[in-house]
Short mmCIF file of C-alpha atoms in Angstrom, two decimals:
data_model
loop_
_atom_site.label_atom_id
_atom_site.label_comp_id
_atom_site.label_asym_id
_atom_site.label_seq_id
_atom_site.Cartn_x
_atom_site.Cartn_y
_atom_site.Cartn_z
CA MET A 740 0.00 0.00 0.00
CA ARG A 741 1.28 3.44 -0.92
CA ASP A 742 2.30 5.69 1.98
CA VAL A 743 -0.04 8.63 1.25
CA THR A 744 1.21 10.56 4.27
CA ARG A 745 4.33 11.37 2.25
CA LEU A 746 2.11 13.22 -0.23
CA ASN A 747 0.21 15.26 2.35
CA ASN A 748 0.99 18.85 3.21
CA ARG A 749 2.91 18.40 6.45
CA TYR A 750 2.48 22.08 7.34
CA GLY A 751 -1.30 21.85 7.50
CA ASP A 752 -1.77 25.16 5.70
CA ASP A 753 -3.61 23.88 2.63
CA LYS A 754 -6.85 25.13 4.17
CA VAL A 755 -6.56 28.39 6.07
CA SER A 756 -10.11 29.10 7.17
CA ASP A 757 -9.25 32.49 8.61
CA GLY A 758 -7.49 33.67 5.45
CA CYS A 759 -8.69 36.22 2.89
CA SER A 760 -8.09 39.94 3.07
CA ILE A 761 -10.65 42.69 2.57
CA PHE A 762 -10.30 46.44 2.25
CA GLY A 763 -12.64 49.33 1.54
CA VAL A 764 -12.26 53.09 1.31
CA MET A 765 -14.92 55.71 0.66
CA ASP A 766 -14.75 59.47 0.36
CA THR A 767 -18.00 60.71 1.87
CA THR A 768 -17.83 63.93 -0.16
CA GLY A 769 -17.69 61.98 -3.42
CA ALA A 770 -14.14 63.09 -4.22
CA PRO A 771 -12.23 60.63 -6.43
CA ILE A 772 -9.70 58.27 -4.85
CA PRO A 773 -6.87 56.89 -7.03
CA ALA A 774 -6.87 53.12 -7.53
CA ASP A 775 -3.37 53.02 -6.08
CA VAL A 776 -4.82 53.48 -2.57
CA ALA A 777 -6.81 50.24 -2.74
CA ILE A 778 -4.08 48.37 -4.63
CA ARG A 779 -1.32 49.16 -2.13
CA ALA A 780 -3.51 48.45 0.89
CA ILE A 781 -4.74 45.04 -0.27
CA ASP A 782 -1.28 44.03 -1.52
CA LEU A 783 0.18 44.63 1.95
CA MET A 784 -2.03 41.76 3.18
CA ARG A 785 -0.76 39.33 0.54
CA ASP A 786 0.04 36.70 3.16
CA ARG A 787 -3.71 36.35 3.74
CA ASP A 788 -4.39 35.09 0.18
CA ASN A 789 -2.86 32.36 -1.97
CA GLY A 790 -3.18 33.80 -5.46
CA LEU A 791 -6.38 31.94 -6.35
CA GLY A 792 -8.55 35.04 -6.45
CA GLY A 793 -8.39 38.80 -6.22
CA GLY A 794 -10.55 41.70 -7.22
CA PHE A 795 -11.72 45.29 -6.92
CA ALA A 796 -14.98 47.23 -7.17
CA ALA A 797 -15.09 50.92 -8.01
CA TYR A 798 -18.09 53.27 -7.78
CA GLY A 799 -18.44 56.46 -9.78
CA LEU A 800 -16.20 54.93 -12.41
CA TYR A 801 -18.12 55.82 -15.58
CA PRO A 802 -19.59 59.32 -15.16
CA GLU A 803 -19.99 59.70 -18.93
CA HIS A 804 -22.26 56.62 -18.89
CA ALA A 805 -23.80 57.15 -15.45
CA GLU A 806 -27.38 56.37 -16.56
CA GLU A 807 -26.48 53.22 -18.45
CA TYR A 808 -25.79 49.73 -17.13
CA ALA A 809 -22.11 48.85 -17.42
CA PHE A 810 -21.84 45.11 -18.08
CA HIS A 811 -18.42 43.51 -17.61
CA VAL A 812 -18.51 40.05 -19.18
CA MET A 813 -15.86 37.32 -19.36
CA TYR A 814 -15.90 34.75 -22.17
CA THR A 815 -14.07 31.49 -22.61
CA SER A 816 -15.15 31.06 -26.25
CA ARG A 817 -16.23 33.23 -29.16
CA GLN A 818 -19.45 31.23 -29.38
CA GLY A 819 -20.25 32.21 -25.80
CA GLN A 820 -19.70 35.83 -26.77
CA ARG A 821 -22.02 35.58 -29.77
CA ASP A 822 -24.74 33.86 -27.74
CA THR A 823 -24.52 36.44 -24.95
CA GLU A 824 -24.56 39.44 -27.26
CA ASP A 825 -27.56 38.02 -29.12
CA TYR A 826 -29.38 37.52 -25.83
CA LEU A 827 -28.54 40.94 -24.40
CA SER A 828 -29.56 42.73 -27.59
CA GLN A 829 -33.08 41.33 -27.20
CA SER A 830 -33.58 43.24 -23.94
CA PHE A 831 -31.10 46.11 -24.09
CA CYS A 832 -30.05 48.87 -26.44
CA ILE A 833 -26.27 48.54 -26.44
CA VAL A 834 -24.78 52.02 -26.68
CA GLN A 835 -21.15 50.94 -26.69
CA SER A 836 -19.37 47.59 -26.90
CA GLU A 837 -15.63 47.16 -26.52
CA PRO A 838 -12.95 44.74 -25.36
CA MET A 839 -11.66 45.75 -21.95
CA GLU A 840 -8.10 47.03 -22.00
CA THR A 841 -5.93 44.44 -20.27
CA ASP A 842 -2.29 43.44 -19.95
CA PRO A 843 -2.32 39.83 -21.23
CA GLY A 844 1.27 39.26 -20.16
CA THR A 845 0.33 39.58 -16.49
CA ILE A 846 -1.95 36.53 -16.19
CA PRO A 847 -1.77 33.67 -18.72
CA ASN A 848 -4.84 31.95 -20.14
CA ALA A 849 -7.25 34.66 -19.00
CA PRO A 850 -10.79 34.78 -20.40
CA LEU A 851 -11.80 37.35 -23.01
CA MET A 852 -12.98 40.52 -21.24
CA TYR A 853 -15.66 42.73 -22.78
CA ARG A 854 -17.54 45.81 -21.58
CA TYR A 855 -20.99 46.95 -22.68
CA PHE A 856 -22.87 50.15 -21.86
CA ALA A 857 -26.58 49.63 -22.34
CA TYR A 858 -30.07 50.67 -21.28
CA VAL A 859 -33.24 48.60 -21.13
CA ARG A 860 -35.46 48.62 -24.20
CA PRO A 861 -38.64 50.47 -23.12
CA ASP A 862 -40.87 48.06 -25.06
CA ARG A 863 -39.50 45.10 -23.09
CA LEU A 864 -40.33 46.38 -19.61
CA ALA A 865 -44.13 46.46 -20.00
CA GLY A 866 -44.56 47.91 -16.51
CA ALA A 867 -42.08 45.53 -14.84
CA ASP A 868 -39.56 46.72 -12.27
CA GLU A 869 -36.42 47.68 -14.18
CA ALA A 870 -33.92 46.54 -11.55
CA GLN A 871 -35.61 43.15 -11.28
CA PHE A 872 -35.68 42.88 -15.07
CA VAL A 873 -31.90 43.46 -15.24
CA ALA A 874 -31.16 41.11 -12.34
CA GLU A 875 -33.11 38.27 -13.94
CA ARG A 876 -31.30 38.63 -17.24
CA THR A 877 -27.94 38.78 -15.52
CA MET A 878 -28.67 35.53 -13.70
CA TYR A 879 -29.90 33.93 -16.93
CA VAL A 880 -26.59 34.62 -18.67
CA ASN A 881 -24.64 33.25 -15.71
CA THR A 882 -26.66 30.05 -15.43
CA SER A 883 -27.87 29.26 -18.95
CA ILE A 884 -25.34 30.51 -21.51
CA THR A 885 -22.20 28.41 -21.87
CA ASP A 886 -18.74 30.02 -21.70
CA SER A 887 -20.06 33.38 -20.48
CA PHE A 888 -20.20 35.15 -17.13
CA VAL A 889 -21.43 38.65 -16.24
CA PHE A 890 -19.28 39.77 -13.31
CA SER A 891 -20.45 43.39 -13.13
CA GLY A 892 -23.75 44.92 -14.18
CA GLY A 893 -24.57 48.08 -12.24
CA LYS A 894 -24.72 51.74 -13.17
CA ASN A 895 -21.54 53.81 -12.81
CA LEU A 896 -19.84 50.75 -11.27
CA GLY A 897 -17.00 48.53 -12.36
CA VAL A 898 -15.93 45.18 -10.90
CA PHE A 899 -12.53 43.78 -11.87
CA LYS A 900 -11.62 40.30 -10.65
CA GLY A 901 -9.99 37.02 -11.54
CA VAL A 902 -7.56 34.29 -10.53
CA GLY A 903 -4.37 35.79 -9.17
CA HIS A 904 -3.13 37.95 -6.34
CA PRO A 905 -4.96 41.31 -6.10
CA TYR A 906 -1.86 43.14 -7.33
CA ASP A 907 -1.77 40.89 -10.40
CA ILE A 908 -5.45 41.55 -11.09
CA ALA A 909 -4.85 45.30 -10.79
CA ARG A 910 -2.02 45.09 -13.33
CA PHE A 911 -4.05 42.84 -15.63
CA PHE A 912 -6.96 45.33 -15.80
CA ARG A 913 -4.60 48.34 -15.69
CA LEU A 914 -6.46 49.82 -12.76
CA GLU A 915 -3.86 52.54 -12.22
CA ARG A 916 -5.79 54.52 -14.86
CA TYR A 917 -8.93 54.74 -12.73
CA SER A 918 -10.21 56.80 -9.81
CA SER A 919 -13.50 56.47 -7.93
CA TYR A 920 -15.08 57.72 -4.70
CA LEU A 921 -15.51 54.19 -3.31
CA TRP A 922 -13.20 51.20 -3.65
CA THR A 923 -13.45 47.72 -2.20
CA ALA A 924 -10.80 45.03 -2.64
CA HIS A 925 -10.34 41.35 -1.84
CA GLY A 926 -7.53 38.81 -1.67
CA ARG A 927 -8.86 35.26 -1.75
CA PHE A 928 -7.84 32.04 -0.01
CA PRO A 929 -10.52 29.57 -1.20
CA THR A 930 -11.43 27.02 1.45
CA ASN A 931 -14.52 25.13 0.33
CA THR A 932 -14.82 26.14 -3.33
CA PRO A 933 -12.41 26.16 -6.30
CA GLY A 934 -10.44 29.21 -7.29
CA TRP A 935 -12.03 30.26 -10.59
CA TRP A 936 -12.54 33.59 -12.33
CA GLY A 937 -16.26 33.92 -11.61
CA GLY A 938 -15.87 32.87 -7.98
CA ALA A 939 -13.39 35.61 -7.13
CA HIS A 940 -14.62 38.58 -5.10
CA PRO A 941 -16.17 41.12 -5.26
CA PHE A 942 -19.40 39.34 -6.00
CA SER A 943 -21.87 41.66 -7.70
CA LEU A 944 -25.56 41.96 -8.57
CA LEU A 945 -26.92 45.23 -9.99
CA ASP A 946 -25.04 47.91 -8.00
CA TRP A 947 -24.42 45.67 -4.97
CA THR A 948 -20.92 44.34 -4.36
CA VAL A 949 -19.69 42.11 -1.54
CA VAL A 950 -16.21 41.15 -0.37
CA HIS A 951 -16.09 38.52 2.33
CA ASN A 952 -13.66 36.86 4.73
CA GLY A 953 -14.89 33.71 6.45
CA GLU A 954 -17.15 30.74 5.98
CA ILE A 955 -20.95 30.78 5.81
CA SER A 956 -21.94 27.49 7.43
CA SER A 957 -25.63 28.33 6.92
CA TYR A 958 -25.20 28.44 3.12
CA GLY A 959 -27.66 25.58 2.57
CA ILE A 960 -30.64 27.16 4.34
CA ASN A 961 -29.72 30.62 3.02
CA LYS A 962 -29.67 29.24 -0.52
CA ARG A 963 -33.05 27.50 -0.14
CA PHE A 964 -34.65 30.64 1.33
CA LEU A 965 -33.39 32.83 -1.52
CA GLU A 966 -34.46 30.36 -4.19
CA GLN A 967 -38.05 30.91 -3.06
CA TYR A 968 -37.69 34.47 -4.36
CA GLY A 969 -36.17 33.53 -7.71
CA TYR A 970 -32.47 33.85 -6.91
CA ILE A 971 -30.28 31.18 -8.48
CA CYS A 972 -27.25 30.23 -6.38
CA SER A 973 -24.93 28.36 -8.73
CA LEU A 974 -21.56 30.12 -8.60
CA GLN A 975 -19.82 27.77 -6.15
CA THR A 976 -19.23 30.47 -3.54
CA ASP A 977 -21.06 31.16 -0.30
CA THR A 978 -20.53 34.89 -0.82
CA GLU A 979 -23.29 35.10 -3.41
CA VAL A 980 -25.98 34.47 -0.78
CA ILE A 981 -24.87 37.64 1.04
CA ALA A 982 -25.33 39.79 -2.07
CA TYR A 983 -28.69 38.19 -2.83
CA ALA A 984 -29.83 38.58 0.79
CA VAL A 985 -29.20 42.33 0.93
CA ASP A 986 -30.76 42.77 -2.51
CA LEU A 987 -33.91 40.99 -1.33
CA LEU A 988 -34.11 42.79 2.01
CA VAL A 989 -33.24 46.32 0.90
CA ARG A 990 -34.27 46.64 -2.74
CA ARG A 991 -37.24 44.30 -2.90
CA HIS A 992 -38.60 44.36 0.67
CA GLY A 993 -37.81 47.97 1.49
CA LEU A 994 -35.79 47.51 4.69
CA SER A 995 -33.08 49.96 5.65
CA MET A 996 -29.48 48.77 5.63
CA GLU A 997 -29.46 49.04 9.43
CA THR A 998 -32.45 46.71 9.66
CA ALA A 999 -31.03 44.32 7.06
CA ALA A 1000 -27.91 43.99 9.23
CA ARG A 1001 -30.16 42.88 12.11
CA VAL A 1002 -31.44 40.10 9.86
CA ILE A 1003 -28.17 38.66 8.57
CA ALA A 1004 -26.36 39.14 11.93
CA ALA A 1005 -29.41 38.87 14.19
CA PRO A 1006 -29.15 39.24 17.98
CA PHE A 1007 -29.21 36.01 19.98
CA TRP A 1008 -32.61 34.83 21.18
CA SER A 1009 -31.26 34.98 24.72
CA ASP A 1010 -30.66 38.72 24.28
CA LEU A 1011 -34.07 39.32 22.72
CA SER A 1012 -35.87 37.57 25.57
CA ARG A 1013 -34.52 39.96 28.22
CA SER A 1014 -36.95 42.78 27.45
CA GLU A 1015 -40.30 43.41 25.79
CA THR A 1016 -39.76 46.83 24.27
CA ALA A 1017 -41.23 47.77 20.91
CA GLU A 1018 -37.77 47.54 19.36
CA THR A 1019 -37.25 44.04 20.74
CA MET A 1020 -40.62 42.93 19.39
CA VAL A 1021 -39.64 44.18 15.93
CA GLN A 1022 -36.34 42.31 16.16
CA GLN A 1023 -38.16 39.13 17.18
CA ALA A 1024 -40.50 39.52 14.20
CA LEU A 1025 -37.54 39.99 11.87
CA ARG A 1026 -35.85 36.90 13.28
CA MET A 1027 -38.99 34.81 12.75
CA THR A 1028 -39.76 36.19 9.29
CA TYR A 1029 -36.24 36.06 7.90
CA GLY A 1030 -34.72 33.23 9.92
CA GLY A 1031 -33.52 31.64 6.69
CA LEU A 1032 -31.27 34.64 6.01
CA LEU A 1033 -29.36 34.56 9.30
CA LEU A 1034 -25.69 34.01 8.46
CA ASN A 1035 -24.03 31.44 10.68
CA GLY A 1036 -20.30 30.94 10.85
CA PRO A 1037 -17.34 33.30 11.15
CA PHE A 1038 -17.46 36.21 8.71
CA THR A 1039 -16.56 39.78 7.99
CA VAL A 1040 -18.10 41.48 4.97
CA ILE A 1041 -17.90 44.81 3.22
CA ILE A 1042 -21.14 45.47 1.38
CA ALA A 1043 -21.32 48.41 -1.00
CA ARG A 1044 -23.77 50.05 -3.35
CA SER A 1045 -23.95 53.47 -4.98
CA GLY A 1046 -23.36 56.07 -2.29
CA GLU A 1047 -22.96 53.61 0.60
CA MET A 1048 -20.35 51.30 2.16
CA VAL A 1049 -21.09 48.91 5.05
CA GLY A 1050 -18.75 46.88 7.26
CA LEU A 1051 -20.22 44.02 9.30
CA THR A 1052 -18.89 41.06 11.29
CA ASP A 1053 -20.54 38.02 12.80
CA ARG A 1054 -22.04 38.47 16.25
CA ILE A 1055 -19.00 37.28 18.19
CA ARG A 1056 -16.31 38.71 15.88
CA LEU A 1057 -14.58 35.56 14.72
CA ARG A 1058 -13.09 37.48 11.79
CA PRO A 1059 -11.25 40.81 12.02
CA LEU A 1060 -12.48 44.24 10.98
CA VAL A 1061 -10.77 47.55 11.71
CA VAL A 1062 -12.40 50.91 10.97
CA ALA A 1063 -10.62 54.25 10.64
CA SER A 1064 -11.23 57.71 9.28
CA HIS A 1065 -9.18 60.65 8.12
CA GLY A 1066 -10.78 63.79 6.79
CA SER A 1067 -13.64 62.76 4.52
CA ARG A 1068 -12.37 59.20 3.97
CA LEU A 1069 -13.54 56.11 5.83
CA TYR A 1070 -11.44 52.94 5.78
CA LEU A 1071 -12.46 49.33 6.46
CA SER A 1072 -9.80 46.63 6.57
CA SER A 1073 -8.84 43.19 7.84
CA GLU A 1074 -5.70 44.78 9.31
CA GLU A 1075 -4.92 48.25 10.61
CA SER A 1076 -1.49 48.11 8.97
CA ALA A 1077 -3.08 48.31 5.52
CA ILE A 1078 -4.92 51.48 6.49
CA ARG A 1079 -1.79 53.03 8.03
CA LEU A 1080 0.15 52.33 4.84
CA VAL A 1081 -2.11 54.55 2.73
CA SER A 1082 -3.09 57.00 5.49
CA PRO A 1083 -0.44 57.24 8.25
CA GLU A 1084 -2.33 60.01 10.05
CA LEU A 1085 -5.83 59.02 11.21
CA ASP A 1086 -8.53 60.95 13.05
CA ASP A 1087 -10.30 57.93 14.51
CA VAL A 1088 -9.57 54.19 14.74
CA TRP A 1089 -11.82 51.56 16.27
CA ILE A 1090 -12.92 47.96 16.25
CA PRO A 1091 -16.71 47.69 15.84
CA VAL A 1092 -18.94 45.59 18.06
CA GLY A 1093 -19.78 42.20 16.56
CA GLY A 1094 -23.02 42.17 14.58
CA GLN A 1095 -23.31 45.97 14.48
CA PRO A 1096 -22.77 47.58 11.07
CA VAL A 1097 -20.52 50.53 10.32
CA ILE A 1098 -22.25 52.49 7.56
CA ALA A 1099 -20.70 55.31 5.55
CA ARG A 1100 -22.78 57.26 3.07
CA LEU A 1101 -22.23 60.22 0.82
CA GLY A 1102 -22.62 63.11 3.24
CA HIS A 1103 -22.36 60.92 6.36
CA MET A 1104 -19.21 59.81 8.19
CA PRO A 1105 -19.60 57.28 11.03
CA THR A 1106 -17.49 57.63 14.17
CA SER A 1107 -16.43 55.41 17.04
CA ASP A 1108 -18.90 57.29 19.29
CA ASP A 1109 -21.96 56.47 17.20
CA ASP A 1110 -24.79 54.84 19.12
CA TRP A 1111 -26.40 51.77 17.64
CA SER A 1112 -29.62 52.84 15.95
CA PRO A 1113 -32.79 50.89 16.72
CA VAL A 1114 -34.31 48.84 13.93
CA GLU A 1115 -36.96 50.43 11.78
CA VAL A 1116 -40.27 49.04 10.67
CA PRO A 1117 -40.20 48.99 6.85
CA ALA A 1118 -42.64 51.39 5.25
CA ARG A 1119 -43.61 48.85 2.63
CA ALA A 1120 -42.75 45.41 1.36
CA HIS A 1121 -43.32 43.87 -2.03
#
């Protein structure tokens, strides 16, 4: 019998469950931030990833096409490109189509990268919700068209990701040319899923993007709950359920981001049973209604959309998150050292309480002294 122990990794580091690096920076005045800030910060944490996935998201990237959807699509065959373009042209007026400018010498065997600026054909909506219309067609391409994957599809937003270290991905997409008011970045160490181009972070739907460090052990029940509402979870990464969950809660059901955080990182039942205030009753109702969206397992996420960036950890902080601010910029990071590299002088630095979101918005800068806001009752749900 062959001695298989000789083939095993004797260092035991082939699965590092606490790996992955995340970083986010937002200028709350909307001033542009050079890509170099995010690139340098995430590259400093290179020892947290293994080169099997890296990526960036940038908001305010295409001001000249701000009212059009910017689709970033990767192809592994020309037939996949033809099929996708035929399908998209049935629902969208494509204003501009172009290959994305890349440095092919940086990463070998990369997919074909194309960018499309488009708006929905008015005759195809027929009174339907436009955002839902776009989301459904994005998911159709990603699940039903061979050799094609839409990895970014929001307005004035660009996602750039792939297999490689984040610095390699930045060079491949030539990100040094770009500036935006909000950047998120991710260095991946896959634990339960393969390292492939579509599975790299950020994960995106419409203008939502998510970067994630940790493991979602509740993926199965989260997936089944979301499938009841038409979401298709097929991308071999637990991060997609986070993006779908916030899309369902905020866009479709009308909850605030603060309330959505109380769903995905809900208080313990033991804490809710200690009082019978109106706020506690609302939290109990949320827990019962959306129990299938509670995220179990260790995690830290940065969730972003146009004009907003959110940092959130699991309830007992099993994954790191550091928050800092300087002037009009807010920073979120796995490590304080990455923030200090790009901003040595800081006005405020803190570690947030587990399960309580840190939310920056255009015109609003959070601080370490902020009180936790009570949950709100949604004005409407549909």
